[in-house]
Tab-separated table of C-alpha atoms and ligand atoms in Angstrom:
chain	number	residue	atom	x	y	z
A	138	MET	CA	6.445	-45.760	31.956
A	139	ASN	CA	6.364	-42.672	29.726
A	140	ALA	CA	9.858	-42.978	28.291
A	141	HIS	CA	8.667	-42.979	24.710
A	142	LEU	CA	7.065	-39.916	23.082
A	143	TYR	CA	5.054	-41.454	20.238
A	144	PRO	CA	4.599	-39.845	16.799
A	145	PHE	CA	1.086	-38.840	15.687
A	146	THR	CA	-0.324	-39.835	19.089
A	147	ASP	CA	-1.866	-37.850	21.960
A	148	PRO	CA	0.838	-38.325	24.653
A	149	ILE	CA	-1.582	-37.962	27.561
A	150	GLU	CA	-4.008	-40.513	26.097
A	151	ALA	CA	-1.097	-42.864	25.445
A	152	ARG	CA	-0.393	-42.956	29.190
A	153	ALA	CA	-3.865	-44.391	29.782
A	154	THR	CA	-3.979	-46.518	26.630
A	155	PRO	CA	-0.442	-47.461	25.640
A	156	PRO	CA	0.124	-48.508	22.016
A	157	LYS	CA	0.134	-52.193	21.084
A	158	GLN	CA	3.706	-53.442	21.145
A	159	MET	CA	4.510	-55.604	18.161
A	160	VAL	CA	7.136	-58.263	18.747
A	161	SER	CA	7.306	-60.396	15.653
A	162	GLY	CA	6.324	-60.611	12.029
A	163	ASP	CA	5.543	-63.495	9.725
A	164	GLY	CA	4.976	-62.439	6.129
A	165	ALA	CA	2.040	-59.998	6.100
A	166	TYR	CA	1.184	-60.769	9.756
A	167	VAL	CA	2.440	-59.157	12.972
A	168	THR	CA	2.056	-60.370	16.555
A	169	ASP	CA	1.895	-58.210	19.677
A	170	THR	CA	3.080	-58.795	23.244
A	171	LEU	CA	-0.344	-60.193	24.213
A	172	GLY	CA	-0.056	-62.865	21.541
A	173	ASN	CA	-2.629	-61.302	19.177
A	174	THR	CA	-1.779	-61.723	15.503
A	175	TYR	CA	-2.901	-59.203	12.867
A	176	LEU	CA	-2.943	-59.194	9.097
A	177	ASP	CA	-1.482	-55.764	8.305
A	178	ALA	CA	-3.464	-54.583	5.273
A	179	VAL	CA	-1.423	-51.369	4.985
A	180	SER	CA	2.107	-52.861	5.100
A	181	GLY	CA	2.764	-50.883	8.291
A	182	LEU	CA	2.957	-47.351	6.876
A	183	TRP	CA	2.545	-48.318	3.188
A	184	CYS	CA	6.081	-49.632	3.201
A	185	ALA	CA	6.713	-53.277	4.213
A	186	SER	CA	6.152	-54.456	0.641
A	187	LEU	CA	7.798	-57.845	1.190
A	188	GLY	CA	6.256	-58.473	4.592
A	189	PHE	CA	7.689	-58.075	8.066
A	190	ASN	CA	10.548	-60.624	8.091
A	191	PRO	CA	11.825	-61.136	4.528
A	192	GLU	CA	14.626	-63.673	4.706
A	193	ARG	CA	16.503	-62.532	1.630
A	194	LEU	CA	16.688	-58.956	2.909
A	195	GLN	CA	17.890	-60.199	6.279
A	196	LYS	CA	20.681	-62.068	4.509
A	197	ALA	CA	21.567	-59.064	2.327
A	198	ALA	CA	21.853	-56.955	5.501
A	199	THR	CA	23.998	-59.394	7.455
A	200	ASP	CA	26.256	-60.111	4.466
A	201	GLN	CA	26.836	-56.378	3.968
A	202	MET	CA	27.406	-55.770	7.690
A	203	GLY	CA	29.999	-58.525	7.681
A	204	LYS	CA	31.760	-56.896	4.716
A	205	LEU	CA	31.423	-53.132	5.224
A	206	GLY	CA	28.797	-52.132	7.787
A	207	TYR	CA	29.173	-48.381	7.288
A	208	TYR	CA	30.594	-45.865	4.944
A	209	HIS	CA	29.680	-42.335	3.915
A	210	SER	CA	29.688	-40.565	0.554
A	211	PHE	CA	31.398	-37.283	1.507
A	212	MET	CA	34.483	-35.585	0.063
A	213	GLY	CA	35.913	-38.065	-2.368
A	214	ARG	CA	34.807	-41.335	-0.757
A	215	THR	CA	31.746	-43.523	-1.053
A	216	GLY	CA	30.568	-47.082	-0.590
A	217	GLU	CA	30.978	-49.318	-3.635
A	218	VAL	CA	27.601	-50.862	-2.931
A	219	THR	CA	26.025	-47.380	-2.735
A	220	ASN	CA	27.400	-46.480	-6.162
A	221	HIS	CA	26.132	-49.782	-7.473
A	222	LEU	CA	22.653	-49.034	-6.128
A	223	ALA	CA	22.668	-45.590	-7.789
A	224	GLU	CA	23.375	-47.222	-11.143
A	225	ARG	CA	20.758	-49.965	-10.722
A	226	LEU	CA	18.139	-47.530	-9.450
A	227	VAL	CA	18.611	-45.116	-12.330
A	228	GLU	CA	18.029	-48.031	-14.738
A	229	LYS	CA	14.609	-48.610	-13.130
A	230	LEU	CA	13.539	-44.956	-12.792
A	231	PRO	CA	11.197	-43.357	-15.330
A	232	ASP	CA	12.780	-42.026	-18.532
A	233	GLY	CA	14.327	-38.642	-17.949
A	234	ILE	CA	15.344	-39.267	-14.319
A	235	ASP	CA	19.040	-40.029	-14.613
A	236	HIS	CA	20.660	-39.199	-11.276
A	237	VAL	CA	20.001	-39.887	-7.597
A	238	PHE	CA	20.985	-38.428	-4.239
A	239	PHE	CA	20.587	-40.661	-1.173
A	240	GLY	CA	19.185	-39.781	2.237
A	241	THR	CA	17.583	-41.695	5.077
A	242	SER	CA	13.866	-40.900	5.506
A	243	GLY	CA	11.049	-39.788	3.232
A	244	SER	CA	10.779	-36.444	5.021
A	245	GLU	CA	14.462	-35.895	4.425
A	246	ALA	CA	14.044	-36.735	0.731
A	247	VAL	CA	11.355	-34.044	0.484
A	248	GLU	CA	13.532	-31.521	2.346
A	249	ASN	CA	16.355	-32.395	-0.055
A	250	ALA	CA	14.204	-32.110	-3.186
A	251	ILE	CA	13.023	-28.634	-2.128
A	252	LYS	CA	16.567	-27.512	-1.307
A	253	PHE	CA	17.798	-28.834	-4.649
A	254	ALA	CA	14.991	-27.135	-6.584
A	255	ARG	CA	15.835	-23.799	-4.945
A	256	TYR	CA	19.576	-24.323	-5.455
A	257	PHE	CA	18.862	-24.990	-9.132
A	258	GLN	CA	16.795	-21.788	-9.427
A	259	ILE	CA	19.455	-19.715	-7.659
A	260	GLY	CA	22.140	-21.307	-9.819
A	261	ARG	CA	20.398	-20.187	-12.992
A	262	GLY	CA	19.914	-16.668	-11.693
A	263	LYS	CA	16.253	-16.997	-10.636
A	264	SER	CA	16.585	-16.573	-6.887
A	265	THR	CA	13.131	-14.971	-6.540
A	266	LYS	CA	11.598	-18.287	-7.591
A	267	ALA	CA	11.499	-19.616	-4.029
A	268	ARG	CA	7.973	-20.614	-2.984
A	269	ILE	CA	6.448	-24.065	-3.427
A	270	ILE	CA	2.918	-25.025	-4.446
A	271	ALA	CA	1.425	-27.990	-2.549
A	272	ARG	CA	-2.083	-29.405	-2.326
A	273	ASP	CA	-4.735	-29.644	0.372
A	274	GLY	CA	-4.671	-33.095	1.941
A	275	ALA	CA	-1.103	-33.829	0.832
A	276	TYR	CA	1.353	-35.573	3.133
A	277	HIS	CA	4.991	-34.724	2.510
A	278	GLY	CA	6.603	-35.466	5.862
A	279	SER	CA	7.491	-34.163	9.303
A	280	GLY	CA	10.564	-32.046	8.714
A	281	SER	CA	10.383	-28.268	8.490
A	282	ILE	CA	9.429	-27.401	4.902
A	283	SER	CA	8.061	-30.950	4.393
A	284	ALA	CA	5.595	-30.436	7.288
A	285	ALA	CA	4.662	-27.014	5.921
A	286	LEU	CA	4.010	-28.573	2.493
A	287	THR	CA	1.778	-31.171	4.129
A	288	GLY	CA	-1.827	-30.068	3.695
A	289	MET	CA	-3.068	-31.293	7.084
A	290	SER	CA	-3.469	-28.674	9.782
A	291	TYR	CA	-2.544	-31.037	12.630
A	292	CYS	CA	0.988	-31.148	11.194
A	293	HIS	CA	1.235	-27.353	11.589
A	294	ASP	CA	-0.728	-26.763	14.788
A	295	GLY	CA	1.523	-25.584	17.585
A	296	PHE	CA	4.649	-25.756	15.419
A	297	ASP	CA	6.354	-22.868	13.695
A	298	VAL	CA	6.684	-24.512	10.274
A	299	PRO	CA	7.431	-22.153	7.362
A	300	LEU	CA	3.895	-21.889	5.960
A	301	SER	CA	4.703	-18.571	4.273
A	302	GLU	CA	6.912	-20.495	1.823
A	303	VAL	CA	3.968	-22.604	0.688
A	304	ILE	CA	1.146	-21.804	-1.716
A	305	ARG	CA	-1.817	-24.163	-1.334
A	306	THR	CA	-4.033	-25.464	-4.124
A	307	GLY	CA	-6.931	-27.949	-4.288
A	308	ARG	CA	-6.607	-31.712	-4.171
A	309	ALA	CA	-7.655	-34.020	-7.019
A	310	HIS	CA	-10.484	-35.889	-5.293
A	311	HIS	CA	-13.520	-35.967	-7.544
A	312	PHE	CA	-15.834	-37.961	-5.252
A	313	ALA	CA	-15.751	-35.398	-2.433
A	314	ASP	CA	-14.821	-32.151	-4.165
A	315	ALA	CA	-16.685	-32.126	-7.500
A	316	HIS	CA	-19.587	-29.745	-7.879
A	317	GLN	CA	-23.048	-31.292	-8.294
A	318	GLY	CA	-23.091	-33.109	-11.664
A	319	GLU	CA	-19.485	-32.143	-12.538
A	320	SER	CA	-17.820	-34.863	-14.632
A	321	GLU	CA	-14.318	-36.125	-13.833
A	322	THR	CA	-12.995	-34.312	-16.897
A	323	ASP	CA	-14.672	-31.031	-15.966
A	324	PHE	CA	-13.405	-31.406	-12.399
A	325	ALA	CA	-9.838	-32.034	-13.628
A	326	ASN	CA	-10.068	-29.004	-15.928
A	327	ARG	CA	-11.363	-26.855	-13.062
A	328	ARG	CA	-8.485	-27.857	-10.809
A	329	VAL	CA	-6.017	-27.030	-13.609
A	330	GLN	CA	-7.669	-23.670	-14.229
A	331	GLU	CA	-7.616	-22.886	-10.491
A	332	LEU	CA	-3.906	-23.686	-10.478
A	333	GLU	CA	-3.203	-21.340	-13.359
A	334	GLU	CA	-5.209	-18.533	-11.749
A	335	LEU	CA	-3.352	-19.063	-8.481
A	336	ILE	CA	0.051	-18.906	-10.188
A	337	ILE	CA	-0.854	-15.682	-11.968
A	338	ALA	CA	-2.223	-14.141	-8.753
A	339	GLN	CA	0.862	-15.148	-6.737
A	340	ASP	CA	3.369	-14.125	-9.464
A	341	PRO	CA	5.153	-16.953	-11.318
A	342	ASP	CA	8.517	-15.246	-10.753
A	343	THR	CA	8.203	-16.095	-7.037
A	344	ILE	CA	7.344	-19.774	-7.536
A	345	CYS	CA	10.053	-22.428	-7.581
A	346	ALA	CA	8.187	-25.739	-7.827
A	347	PHE	CA	4.966	-27.691	-7.463
A	348	ILE	CA	5.093	-30.846	-5.331
A	349	GLY	CA	2.491	-33.591	-5.618
A	350	GLU	CA	2.000	-37.255	-4.851
A	351	PRO	CA	1.031	-38.978	-8.126
A	352	LEU	CA	-1.784	-40.544	-6.076
A	353	MET	CA	-2.432	-38.974	-2.671
A	354	GLY	CA	-1.983	-41.651	-0.024
A	355	SER	CA	-2.187	-40.442	3.573
A	356	GLY	CA	-4.795	-37.825	2.632
A	357	GLY	CA	-7.234	-40.660	1.873
A	358	VAL	CA	-6.169	-42.548	-1.302
A	359	PHE	CA	-7.222	-39.958	-3.891
A	360	ILE	CA	-6.801	-41.217	-7.452
A	361	PRO	CA	-6.453	-38.276	-9.861
A	362	PRO	CA	-8.987	-38.096	-12.699
A	363	GLU	CA	-7.783	-38.586	-16.247
A	364	GLY	CA	-6.326	-35.425	-17.737
A	365	TYR	CA	-5.481	-33.888	-14.352
A	366	TRP	CA	-1.728	-34.447	-14.425
A	367	GLN	CA	-1.485	-33.596	-18.142
A	368	GLY	CA	-3.184	-30.246	-17.471
A	369	VAL	CA	-1.110	-29.516	-14.373
A	370	GLN	CA	2.118	-30.178	-16.271
A	371	GLN	CA	1.120	-27.899	-19.151
A	372	VAL	CA	0.496	-25.039	-16.717
A	373	LEU	CA	3.769	-25.623	-14.839
A	374	ARG	CA	5.753	-25.640	-18.076
A	375	LYS	CA	4.046	-22.439	-19.240
A	376	TYR	CA	5.160	-20.601	-16.082
A	377	ASP	CA	8.600	-22.224	-15.790
A	378	ILE	CA	7.803	-23.995	-12.498
A	379	LEU	CA	9.553	-27.272	-11.587
A	380	LEU	CA	7.559	-30.421	-10.867
A	381	ILE	CA	8.509	-32.628	-7.920
A	382	ALA	CA	6.737	-36.008	-7.850
A	383	ASP	CA	6.573	-37.311	-4.282
A	384	GLU	CA	6.758	-41.055	-4.969
A	385	ILE	CA	7.328	-42.081	-1.355
A	386	ILE	CA	4.170	-44.212	-1.330
A	387	THR	CA	3.671	-44.696	-5.077
A	388	GLY	CA	7.249	-45.728	-5.902
A	389	PHE	CA	8.086	-49.375	-6.597
A	390	GLY	CA	4.900	-50.834	-7.971
A	391	ARG	CA	2.101	-49.640	-5.728
A	392	THR	CA	-0.044	-48.069	-8.481
A	393	GLY	CA	0.625	-50.810	-11.058
A	394	GLN	CA	3.712	-49.484	-12.869
A	395	TRP	CA	7.130	-49.277	-11.248
A	396	PHE	CA	6.413	-45.623	-10.449
A	397	GLY	CA	3.248	-43.587	-10.065
A	398	SER	CA	4.711	-41.114	-12.563
A	399	GLN	CA	4.478	-43.827	-15.209
A	400	THR	CA	0.936	-44.807	-14.207
A	401	PHE	CA	-0.302	-41.213	-14.486
A	402	GLY	CA	1.885	-39.900	-17.337
A	403	ILE	CA	3.958	-37.546	-15.179
A	404	LYS	CA	7.381	-36.279	-16.297
A	405	PRO	CA	8.866	-34.799	-13.125
A	406	ASP	CA	12.032	-32.757	-12.795
A	407	LEU	CA	12.694	-34.291	-9.388
A	408	MET	CA	11.182	-37.251	-7.579
A	409	THR	CA	11.358	-38.521	-4.012
A	410	MET	CA	11.509	-42.194	-2.996
A	411	ALA	CA	11.767	-44.112	0.293
A	412	LYS	CA	9.606	-46.790	2.005
A	413	GLN	CA	9.392	-49.653	-0.539
A	414	LEU	CA	12.902	-48.897	-1.838
A	415	THR	CA	14.143	-51.250	0.897
A	416	GLY	CA	10.826	-52.995	1.584
A	417	ALA	CA	10.946	-50.834	4.757
A	418	MET	CA	13.751	-52.978	6.187
A	419	PHE	CA	16.169	-50.036	6.350
A	420	PRO	CA	15.690	-46.256	6.459
A	421	LEU	CA	16.941	-45.243	3.022
A	422	SER	CA	15.543	-42.565	0.722
A	423	ALA	CA	16.503	-41.000	-2.567
A	424	VAL	CA	15.855	-37.950	-4.692
A	425	GLY	CA	15.879	-38.668	-8.414
A	426	MET	CA	16.503	-35.817	-10.846
A	427	SER	CA	16.651	-35.035	-14.538
A	428	ALA	CA	19.906	-34.338	-16.361
A	429	GLN	CA	18.886	-30.672	-16.541
A	430	ILE	CA	18.595	-30.408	-12.745
A	431	TYR	CA	21.758	-32.441	-12.174
A	432	ASP	CA	23.753	-30.302	-14.620
A	433	GLY	CA	22.404	-27.096	-13.078
A	434	LEU	CA	23.294	-28.263	-9.550
A	435	SER	CA	26.715	-29.488	-10.664
A	436	GLU	CA	27.697	-26.221	-12.335
A	437	HIS	CA	26.392	-24.116	-9.448
A	438	ALA	CA	28.213	-26.325	-6.913
A	439	HIS	CA	31.423	-26.190	-8.979
A	440	ARG	CA	31.319	-22.378	-8.973
A	441	LEU	CA	30.835	-22.436	-5.180
A	442	GLY	CA	33.551	-25.030	-4.627
A	443	THR	CA	31.419	-27.955	-3.380
A	444	PHE	CA	27.851	-29.249	-3.159
A	445	GLY	CA	27.444	-28.279	0.493
A	446	HIS	CA	24.803	-30.796	1.504
A	447	GLY	CA	24.679	-34.349	2.884
A	448	VAL	CA	24.023	-36.496	5.965
A	449	THR	CA	26.132	-39.073	7.784
A	450	TYR	CA	23.896	-42.029	6.969
A	451	GLY	CA	22.822	-41.037	3.444
A	452	GLY	CA	23.222	-44.024	1.117
A	453	HIS	CA	24.198	-46.294	4.031
A	454	PRO	CA	25.871	-49.454	2.643
A	455	VAL	CA	23.574	-51.812	4.572
A	456	GLY	CA	20.512	-49.970	3.230
A	457	ALA	CA	22.021	-49.987	-0.263
A	458	ALA	CA	22.597	-53.761	-0.117
A	459	ILE	CA	19.015	-54.288	1.065
A	460	ALA	CA	17.691	-52.005	-1.682
A	461	LEU	CA	19.664	-53.903	-4.344
A	462	GLU	CA	18.188	-57.191	-3.153
A	463	THR	CA	14.708	-55.621	-2.967
A	464	LEU	CA	14.980	-54.459	-6.594
A	465	LYS	CA	16.079	-57.963	-7.564
A	466	ILE	CA	13.040	-59.477	-5.835
A	467	TYR	CA	10.722	-56.945	-7.543
A	468	GLU	CA	12.248	-57.882	-10.904
A	469	GLU	CA	11.818	-61.596	-10.222
A	470	MET	CA	8.173	-60.882	-9.303
A	471	ASP	CA	7.779	-59.063	-12.630
A	472	LEU	CA	6.394	-56.222	-10.552
A	473	PRO	CA	3.709	-54.682	-12.847
A	474	VAL	CA	2.376	-58.155	-13.760
A	475	HIS	CA	2.348	-59.257	-10.130
A	476	ILE	CA	0.588	-56.066	-8.988
A	477	ALA	CA	-1.964	-56.334	-11.797
A	478	ALA	CA	-2.958	-59.811	-10.587
A	479	LEU	CA	-3.144	-58.831	-6.893
A	480	GLY	CA	-4.924	-55.575	-7.702
A	481	ALA	CA	-7.525	-57.253	-9.902
A	482	HIS	CA	-8.301	-59.717	-7.122
A	483	LEU	CA	-8.622	-56.942	-4.537
A	484	ARG	CA	-10.814	-54.800	-6.810
A	485	LYS	CA	-13.187	-57.682	-7.550
A	486	ALA	CA	-13.406	-58.667	-3.883
A	487	LEU	CA	-14.222	-55.090	-2.857
A	488	GLU	CA	-16.895	-54.509	-5.522
A	489	PRO	CA	-19.857	-55.984	-3.581
A	490	LEU	CA	-19.087	-53.762	-0.574
A	491	GLN	CA	-20.145	-50.731	-2.617
A	492	ASP	CA	-23.791	-51.601	-1.946
A	493	MET	CA	-23.386	-51.806	1.828
A	494	ALA	CA	-24.982	-49.183	4.073
A	495	GLY	CA	-22.655	-46.278	4.790
A	496	VAL	CA	-20.183	-46.996	1.977
A	497	GLY	CA	-19.962	-43.872	-0.191
A	498	ASN	CA	-17.128	-44.682	-2.550
A	499	ILE	CA	-14.679	-47.497	-3.204
A	500	ARG	CA	-11.661	-46.740	-5.347
A	501	SER	CA	-8.540	-48.662	-6.207
A	502	ILE	CA	-5.653	-48.717	-8.629
A	503	GLY	CA	-2.716	-51.122	-8.657
A	504	PHE	CA	-2.593	-52.655	-5.184
A	505	VAL	CA	-3.947	-49.727	-3.151
A	506	ALA	CA	-7.558	-48.921	-2.293
A	507	GLY	CA	-9.722	-46.539	-0.291
A	508	ILE	CA	-13.183	-47.169	1.148
A	509	GLU	CA	-14.883	-43.860	1.935
A	510	PHE	CA	-17.843	-43.699	4.325
A	511	THR	CA	-20.632	-41.130	4.039
A	512	LYS	CA	-23.907	-40.411	5.822
A	513	ASN	CA	-26.575	-38.449	3.978
A	514	GLY	CA	-23.931	-37.448	1.440
A	515	ALA	CA	-21.540	-35.995	4.068
A	516	PRO	CA	-18.217	-37.485	5.221
A	517	ASP	CA	-18.758	-39.953	8.073
A	518	ASP	CA	-15.552	-40.132	10.113
A	519	ALA	CA	-17.264	-41.879	13.048
A	520	THR	CA	-18.276	-44.904	10.959
A	521	ALA	CA	-14.831	-45.203	9.361
A	522	ARG	CA	-13.302	-45.204	12.851
A	523	ALA	CA	-15.819	-47.736	14.182
A	524	VAL	CA	-15.284	-50.069	11.201
A	525	GLY	CA	-11.498	-49.755	11.447
A	526	GLU	CA	-11.541	-50.506	15.175
A	527	GLU	CA	-13.892	-53.460	14.727
A	528	ALA	CA	-11.608	-54.842	11.994
A	529	GLU	CA	-8.667	-54.546	14.380
A	530	ARG	CA	-10.578	-56.574	16.997
A	531	ARG	CA	-11.146	-59.141	14.237
A	532	GLY	CA	-7.427	-59.288	13.404
A	533	VAL	CA	-6.965	-57.008	10.391
A	534	LEU	CA	-5.225	-53.614	10.485
A	535	PHE	CA	-6.501	-50.936	8.091
A	536	ARG	CA	-5.419	-47.291	8.097
A	537	ILE	CA	-8.173	-44.982	9.339
A	538	ILE	CA	-7.951	-41.606	7.538
A	539	ASN	CA	-10.848	-39.320	8.468
A	540	ASN	CA	-13.838	-40.979	6.732
A	541	THR	CA	-11.734	-43.422	4.692
A	542	LEU	CA	-10.131	-46.795	5.353
A	543	ALA	CA	-6.986	-47.353	3.329
A	544	ILE	CA	-5.693	-50.690	2.061
A	545	SER	CA	-2.125	-51.035	0.780
A	546	PRO	CA	-1.043	-54.620	1.476
A	547	PRO	CA	2.357	-56.273	1.196
A	548	TYR	CA	3.076	-57.685	-2.267
A	549	ILE	CA	3.618	-61.124	-0.735
A	550	CYS	CA	-0.073	-61.408	0.194
A	551	THR	CA	-1.881	-64.437	-1.155
A	552	THR	CA	-5.383	-64.290	-2.625
A	553	HIS	CA	-6.450	-65.934	0.653
A	554	ASP	CA	-5.012	-62.966	2.604
A	555	ILE	CA	-6.830	-60.515	0.316
A	556	ASP	CA	-10.105	-62.395	0.736
A	557	LYS	CA	-9.586	-62.396	4.486
A	558	MET	CA	-9.022	-58.625	4.713
A	559	VAL	CA	-12.076	-57.908	2.564
A	560	GLN	CA	-14.245	-60.384	4.524
A	561	VAL	CA	-13.207	-58.718	7.786
A	562	MET	CA	-13.963	-55.299	6.250
A	563	ARG	CA	-17.408	-56.552	5.189
A	564	ASP	CA	-18.177	-58.109	8.597
A	565	SER	CA	-16.975	-54.992	10.391
A	566	ILE	CA	-19.179	-52.727	8.258
A	567	ALA	CA	-22.156	-55.034	8.879
A	568	GLN	CA	-21.432	-55.131	12.623
A	569	THR	CA	-21.111	-51.338	12.796
A	570	HIS	CA	-24.487	-50.890	11.113
A	571	SER	CA	-26.328	-53.632	13.040
B	751	PLP	C1	4.001	-39.061	0.118
B	751	PLP	C2	4.860	-39.033	1.332
B	751	PLP	N1	5.869	-38.168	1.397
B	751	PLP	C3	6.693	-38.120	2.459
B	751	PLP	C4	6.521	-38.964	3.530
B	751	PLP	C5	7.458	-38.892	4.700
B	751	PLP	O1	8.218	-40.040	4.787
B	751	PLP	P1	8.911	-40.468	6.190
B	751	PLP	O2	7.809	-40.831	7.117
B	751	PLP	O3	9.797	-41.628	5.815
B	751	PLP	O4	9.703	-39.316	6.657
B	751	PLP	C6	5.470	-39.880	3.508
B	751	PLP	C7	5.226	-40.783	4.647
B	751	PLP	O5	4.201	-41.416	4.755
B	751	PLP	C8	4.602	-39.908	2.393
B	751	PLP	O6	3.570	-40.741	2.336
């Protein structure tokens, strides 16, 4: 039974050890075909913000399917509900992001944002500004340019992704990358200075945009030090380089504010969203853009006769209806207040783990956290894996990322659920070191 080629999995190993097959969800819990139930502490892939079977989203989907189950947005037609979502979404987006373009997946949103940034540059007569700066350890997706932008070699190995279009710079992870005794501020300043030197060396006239996750998720939950984003933005402005905020994990509350850009004081030209936009109940993504980008694209497209870009399922009415209901639920939750309460509980519960053997660093912001394992000061991937696997045997799913375990739970978790995931983490660390 090898019908299914699984993503991010060794296919030959999967023949011997097939993946767990999940069959049902109940809030933050999922159950597999063997009847084992797990608390999913990462909301699947940082996305099922309202749990795995949210009733209101189910109703929104079935109501919309009963009314208009599909429509596109091409050539003078669109779904009413899709237009409605665009208007509601723009109201929630950070100041300065006034327009949206809909797609299906996060990878597609990144592909779109890069295409739009280049289209904008060409439209204003700067066609040499074509390359994109991205960071080590970033995850931007599995498309073509989005995989090339991803700063993880296993996303490039064996594929012919367009790496020559990407310029790589350092990640903002003080704990692992600071020099001996370097303060967070000095580290942030160094990263900014490195960026400026890189831009000068590579020629600013060849650089279109910088893409960055406000907080790096899949790389290992790296929270940028204060001053980092302010410095980066100053440099980008100086050299006329666009800023794309990849908000696919950080969008919709995860870092404490509605968007990571607000948490970290980022004013992007373009931003990508997906995952929690629909609570993961439908594949829908969006690119948000400033009026300047929108106007530039519009004029360029008008000269050419059309904006020659779009996909069949972009802004799907069922996804739009689910997203509208999701936004409503977030508003009823009073999202930043709700996240502050959950995040404070998680942070406090995790604090005592800092003193456990093997734990190098615990970091959290909003309702996302990373527990990094070290041995004699060096990254300890083996312990992170052992702890993650032990936790799974004990019924809690964390995300194992090299030497870090990530936590990014559904927003419907109770304090009891949070205590349970931290207790299992603690017991698994103790067991691994016994
Ligand atoms: C920051 C970021 N960008 C892009 C993506 C790609 O999204 P998708 O898997 O929906 O294509 C992800 C997925 O985890 C992500 O975390």
